[in-house]
CSV table of C-alpha atoms in Angstrom, one decimal:
chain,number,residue,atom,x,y,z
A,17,UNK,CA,-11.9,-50.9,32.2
A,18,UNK,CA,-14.5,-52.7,34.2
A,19,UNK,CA,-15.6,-50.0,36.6
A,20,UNK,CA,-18.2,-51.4,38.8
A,21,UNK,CA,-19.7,-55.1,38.0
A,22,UNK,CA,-22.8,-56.2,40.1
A,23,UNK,CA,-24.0,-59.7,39.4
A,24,UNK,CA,-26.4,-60.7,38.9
A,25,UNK,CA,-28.6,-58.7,36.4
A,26,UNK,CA,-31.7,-60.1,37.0
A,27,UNK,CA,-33.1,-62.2,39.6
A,28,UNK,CA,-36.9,-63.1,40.6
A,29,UNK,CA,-37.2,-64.5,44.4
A,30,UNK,CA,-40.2,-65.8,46.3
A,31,UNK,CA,-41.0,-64.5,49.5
A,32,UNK,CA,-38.7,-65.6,52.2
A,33,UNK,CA,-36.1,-66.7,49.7
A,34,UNK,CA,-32.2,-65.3,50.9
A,35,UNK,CA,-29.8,-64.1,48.4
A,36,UNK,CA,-27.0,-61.8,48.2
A,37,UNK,CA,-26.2,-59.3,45.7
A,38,UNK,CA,-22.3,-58.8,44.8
A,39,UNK,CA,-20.2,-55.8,43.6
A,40,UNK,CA,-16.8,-55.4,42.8
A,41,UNK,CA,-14.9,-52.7,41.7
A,42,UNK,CA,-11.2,-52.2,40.5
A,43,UNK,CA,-10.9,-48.2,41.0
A,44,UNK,CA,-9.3,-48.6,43.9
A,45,UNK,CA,-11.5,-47.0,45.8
A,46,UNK,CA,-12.6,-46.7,49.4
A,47,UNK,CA,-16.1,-45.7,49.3
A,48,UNK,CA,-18.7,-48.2,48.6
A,49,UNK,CA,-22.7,-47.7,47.6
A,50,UNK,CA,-25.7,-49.7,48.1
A,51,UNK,CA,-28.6,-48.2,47.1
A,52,UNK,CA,-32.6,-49.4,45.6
A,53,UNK,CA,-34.4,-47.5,43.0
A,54,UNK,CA,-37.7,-47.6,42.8
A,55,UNK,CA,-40.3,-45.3,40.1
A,56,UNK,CA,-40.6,-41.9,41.3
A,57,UNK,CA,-38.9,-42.5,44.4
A,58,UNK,CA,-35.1,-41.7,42.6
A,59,UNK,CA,-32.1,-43.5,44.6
A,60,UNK,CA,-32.3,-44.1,48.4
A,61,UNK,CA,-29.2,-45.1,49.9
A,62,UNK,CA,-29.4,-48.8,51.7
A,63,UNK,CA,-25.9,-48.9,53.6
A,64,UNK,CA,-22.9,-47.7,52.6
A,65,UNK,CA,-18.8,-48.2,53.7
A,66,UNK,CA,-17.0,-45.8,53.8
A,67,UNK,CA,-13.5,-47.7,54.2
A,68,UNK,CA,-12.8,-51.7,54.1
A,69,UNK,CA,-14.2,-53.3,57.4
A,70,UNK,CA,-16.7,-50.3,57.7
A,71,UNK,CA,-20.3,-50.3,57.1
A,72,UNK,CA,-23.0,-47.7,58.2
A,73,UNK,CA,-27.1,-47.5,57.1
A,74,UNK,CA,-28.3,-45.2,55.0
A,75,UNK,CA,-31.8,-44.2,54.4
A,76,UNK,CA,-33.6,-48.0,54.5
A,77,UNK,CA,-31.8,-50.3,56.0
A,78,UNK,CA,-34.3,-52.2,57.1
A,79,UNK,CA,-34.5,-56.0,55.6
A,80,UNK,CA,-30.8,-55.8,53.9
A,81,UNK,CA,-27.1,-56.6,55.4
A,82,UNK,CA,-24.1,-56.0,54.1
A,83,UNK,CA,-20.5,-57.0,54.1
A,84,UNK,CA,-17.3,-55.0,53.2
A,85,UNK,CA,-15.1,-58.5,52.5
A,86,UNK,CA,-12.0,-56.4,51.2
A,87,UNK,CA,-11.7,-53.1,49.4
A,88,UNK,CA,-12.8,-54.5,46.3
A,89,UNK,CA,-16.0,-56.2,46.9
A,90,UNK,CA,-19.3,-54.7,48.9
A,91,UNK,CA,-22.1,-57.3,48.9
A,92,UNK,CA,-25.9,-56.8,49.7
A,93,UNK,CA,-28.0,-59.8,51.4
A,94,UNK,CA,-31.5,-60.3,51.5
A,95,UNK,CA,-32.2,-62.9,54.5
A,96,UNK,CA,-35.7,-63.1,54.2
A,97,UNK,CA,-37.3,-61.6,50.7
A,98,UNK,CA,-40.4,-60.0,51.0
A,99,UNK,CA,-42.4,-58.0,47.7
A,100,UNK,CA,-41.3,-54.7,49.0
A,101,UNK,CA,-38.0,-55.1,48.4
A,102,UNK,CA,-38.7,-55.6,44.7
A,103,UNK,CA,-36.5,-53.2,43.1
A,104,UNK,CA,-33.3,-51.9,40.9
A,105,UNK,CA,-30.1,-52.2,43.3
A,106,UNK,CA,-27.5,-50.1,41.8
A,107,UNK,CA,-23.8,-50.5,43.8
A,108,UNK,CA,-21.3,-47.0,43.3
A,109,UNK,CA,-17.8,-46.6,44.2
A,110,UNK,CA,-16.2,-43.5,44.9
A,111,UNK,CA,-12.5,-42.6,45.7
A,112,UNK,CA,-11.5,-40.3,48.6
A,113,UNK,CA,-9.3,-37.0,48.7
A,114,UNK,CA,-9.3,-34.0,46.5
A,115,UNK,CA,-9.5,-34.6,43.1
A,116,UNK,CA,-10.6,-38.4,43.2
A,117,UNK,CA,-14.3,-38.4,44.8
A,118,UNK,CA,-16.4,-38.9,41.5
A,119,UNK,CA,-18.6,-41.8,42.3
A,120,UNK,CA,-19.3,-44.7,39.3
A,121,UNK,CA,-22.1,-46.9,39.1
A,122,UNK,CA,-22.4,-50.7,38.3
A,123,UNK,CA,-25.4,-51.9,35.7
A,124,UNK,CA,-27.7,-52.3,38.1
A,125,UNK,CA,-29.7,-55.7,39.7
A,126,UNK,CA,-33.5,-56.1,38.7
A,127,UNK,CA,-35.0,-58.0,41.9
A,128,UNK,CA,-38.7,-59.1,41.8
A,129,UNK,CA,-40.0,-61.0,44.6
A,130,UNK,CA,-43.0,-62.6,43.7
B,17,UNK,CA,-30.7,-34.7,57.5
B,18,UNK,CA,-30.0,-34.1,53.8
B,19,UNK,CA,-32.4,-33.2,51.6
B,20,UNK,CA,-31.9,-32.8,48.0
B,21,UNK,CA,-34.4,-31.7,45.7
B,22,UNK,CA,-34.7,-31.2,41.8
B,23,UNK,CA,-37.6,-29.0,40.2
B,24,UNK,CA,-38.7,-29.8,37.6
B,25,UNK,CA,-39.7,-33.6,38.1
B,26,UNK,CA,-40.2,-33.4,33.9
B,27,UNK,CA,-39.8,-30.9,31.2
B,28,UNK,CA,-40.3,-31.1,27.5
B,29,UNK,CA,-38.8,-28.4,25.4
B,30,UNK,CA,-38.1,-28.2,21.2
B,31,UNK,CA,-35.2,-29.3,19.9
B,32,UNK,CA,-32.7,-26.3,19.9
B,33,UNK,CA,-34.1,-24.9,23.1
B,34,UNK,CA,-31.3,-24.6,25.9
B,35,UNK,CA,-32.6,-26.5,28.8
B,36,UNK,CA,-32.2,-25.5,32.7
B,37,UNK,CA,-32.2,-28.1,35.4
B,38,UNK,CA,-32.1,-26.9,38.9
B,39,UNK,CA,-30.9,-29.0,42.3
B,40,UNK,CA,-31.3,-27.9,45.8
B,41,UNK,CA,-30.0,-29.3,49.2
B,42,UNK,CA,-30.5,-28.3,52.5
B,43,UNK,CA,-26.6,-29.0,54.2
B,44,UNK,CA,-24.4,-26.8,52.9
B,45,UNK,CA,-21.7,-28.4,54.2
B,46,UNK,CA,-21.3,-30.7,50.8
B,47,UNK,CA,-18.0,-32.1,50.1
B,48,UNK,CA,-19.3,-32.1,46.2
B,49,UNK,CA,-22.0,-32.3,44.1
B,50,UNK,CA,-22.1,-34.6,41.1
B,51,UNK,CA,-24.3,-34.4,37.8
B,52,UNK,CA,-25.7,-38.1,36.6
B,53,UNK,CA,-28.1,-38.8,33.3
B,54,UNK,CA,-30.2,-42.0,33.5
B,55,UNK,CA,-31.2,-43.5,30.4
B,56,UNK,CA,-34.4,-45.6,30.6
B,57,UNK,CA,-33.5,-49.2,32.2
B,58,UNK,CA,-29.6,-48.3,32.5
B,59,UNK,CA,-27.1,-47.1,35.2
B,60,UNK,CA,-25.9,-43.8,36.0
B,61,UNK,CA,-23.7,-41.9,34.1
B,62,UNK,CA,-21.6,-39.0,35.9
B,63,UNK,CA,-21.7,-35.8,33.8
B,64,UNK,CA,-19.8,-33.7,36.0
B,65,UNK,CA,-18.5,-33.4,39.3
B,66,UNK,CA,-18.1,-29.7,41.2
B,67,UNK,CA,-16.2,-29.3,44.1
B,68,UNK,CA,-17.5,-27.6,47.2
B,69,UNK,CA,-14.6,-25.0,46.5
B,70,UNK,CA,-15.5,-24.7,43.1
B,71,UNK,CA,-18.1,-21.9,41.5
B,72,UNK,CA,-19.1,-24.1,38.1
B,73,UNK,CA,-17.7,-27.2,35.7
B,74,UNK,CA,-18.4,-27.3,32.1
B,75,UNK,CA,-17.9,-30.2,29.7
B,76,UNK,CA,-18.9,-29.8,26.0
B,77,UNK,CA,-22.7,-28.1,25.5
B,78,UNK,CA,-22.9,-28.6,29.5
B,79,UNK,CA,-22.1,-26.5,32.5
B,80,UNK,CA,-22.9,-26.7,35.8
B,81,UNK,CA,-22.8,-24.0,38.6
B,82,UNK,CA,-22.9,-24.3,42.0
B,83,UNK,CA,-24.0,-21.8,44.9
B,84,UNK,CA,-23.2,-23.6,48.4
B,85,UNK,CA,-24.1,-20.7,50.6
B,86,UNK,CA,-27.5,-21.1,49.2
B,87,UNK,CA,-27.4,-24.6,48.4
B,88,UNK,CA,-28.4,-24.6,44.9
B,89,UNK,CA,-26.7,-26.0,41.4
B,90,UNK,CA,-28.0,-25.3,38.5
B,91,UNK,CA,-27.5,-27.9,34.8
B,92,UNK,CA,-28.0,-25.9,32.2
B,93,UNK,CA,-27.7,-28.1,28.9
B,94,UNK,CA,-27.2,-25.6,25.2
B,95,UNK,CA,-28.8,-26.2,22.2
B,96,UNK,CA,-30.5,-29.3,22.9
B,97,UNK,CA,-30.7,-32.8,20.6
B,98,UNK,CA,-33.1,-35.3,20.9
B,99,UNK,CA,-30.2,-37.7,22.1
B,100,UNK,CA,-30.6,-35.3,25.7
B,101,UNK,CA,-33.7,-37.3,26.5
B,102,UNK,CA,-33.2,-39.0,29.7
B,103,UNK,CA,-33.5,-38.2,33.3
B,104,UNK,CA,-31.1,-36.5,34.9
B,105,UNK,CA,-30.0,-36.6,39.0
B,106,UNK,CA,-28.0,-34.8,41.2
B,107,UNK,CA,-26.6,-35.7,44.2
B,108,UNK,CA,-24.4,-34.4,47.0
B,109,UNK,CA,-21.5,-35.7,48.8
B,110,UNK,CA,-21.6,-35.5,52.7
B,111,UNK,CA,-19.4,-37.5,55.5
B,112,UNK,CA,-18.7,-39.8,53.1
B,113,UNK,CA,-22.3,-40.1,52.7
B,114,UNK,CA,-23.9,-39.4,48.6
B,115,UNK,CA,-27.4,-38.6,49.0
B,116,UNK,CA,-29.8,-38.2,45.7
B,117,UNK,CA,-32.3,-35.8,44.2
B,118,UNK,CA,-35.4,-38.2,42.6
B,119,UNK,CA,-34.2,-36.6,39.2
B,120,UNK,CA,-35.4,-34.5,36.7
B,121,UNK,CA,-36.5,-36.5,33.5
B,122,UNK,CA,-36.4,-34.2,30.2
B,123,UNK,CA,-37.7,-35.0,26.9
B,124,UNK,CA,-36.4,-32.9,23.8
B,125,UNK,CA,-39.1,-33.0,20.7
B,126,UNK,CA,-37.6,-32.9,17.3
């Protein structure tokens, strides 16, 4: 059972540098999580999707994008990587309907952007 | 906008002692509210999961209860082991929306 799988675990970025952050899931489900957690601040919700081909901002969106490229996969892009945004991004899945909207997380990115 | 907050931000309590995490949120109109424990560089970890329609969940030495009218849910943990250390986080389910407390991070002295 893999659950949730982000890649990669680690990453360091210089400013200005672009990346993108994957996460895949095999649960089936329609709910997809971004979110960045930094000390003290607990999780704040970047975007999330609430069905394939949906996407909607959470609580700072500002410097990310995202895509929703089929049910399975939610990815996270940094165009332009500034120190701020240094971070754990954790990605979470959660099913829809009763019984079946417990939300799993993946193992977490560590981003520095030096 | 939904607020969710956990008191106390840290608590340290003897080994034995039962411990008693609280979680408020200011929409009531949750579609569930989930119990996670953070170990110290690691993921989440869902402990339980309450439905809006539900009063409490309990799983082993845990139980959670939940109050939406009031929005309030309360962790309590029994006889606590030093394997309980970690912080733990609530978070509420809204339009498809999960929304986070900043956790409450608990430290049980043998």
């Amino acid at each position: 059972n893999a659950g949730v799988t982000q890649t990669p675990k680690f990453q360091v970025l210089k400013t200005g540098q672009s990346m993108t952050l994957q996460c895949a899931q095999d649960m089936n489900h329609n709910s997809m999580y971004w979110y960045r957690q930094d000390p003290g601040m607990g999780l704040r919700l970047i975007y999330y999707s609430a069905s394939e081909g949906t996407t909607d901002k959470g609580e700072v969106p500002n410097g990310y994008n995202v895509s929703r490229l089929n049910k399975r996969e939610f990815s996270l892009r940094l165009e332009s990587a500034a120190p701020s945004q240094t971070s754990v991004y954790f990605c979470a899945s959660s099913g829809q309907g009763a019984g079946n909207t417990e939300a799993f997380f993946g193992q977490g990115t560590r981003l520095t952007v030096v | 906008k939904q607020e969710v907050t956990q008191i106390p931000a840290a608590l340290s309590v003897p080994e034995g002692e039962n411990l008693v995490l609280n979680c408020s949120f200011t929409d009531s109109a949750i579609y569930n509210l989930q119990w996670f424990r953070q170990d110290p560089g690691k993921g989440l970890t869902s402990l339980l999961l309450i439905q809006s329609s539900q009063r409490e969940q309990t799983s082993g030495r845990l139980n959670a209860s939940l109050d939406k009218s009031s929005g309030r849910s309360t962790l309590y943990i029994a006889a606590s082991q030093p394997g309980d250390s970690a912080t733990y986080l609530c978070a509420v389910l809204v339009d498809y929306k999960l929304s986070f407390g900043a956790g409450t991070t608990v430290t049980v002295r043998a």
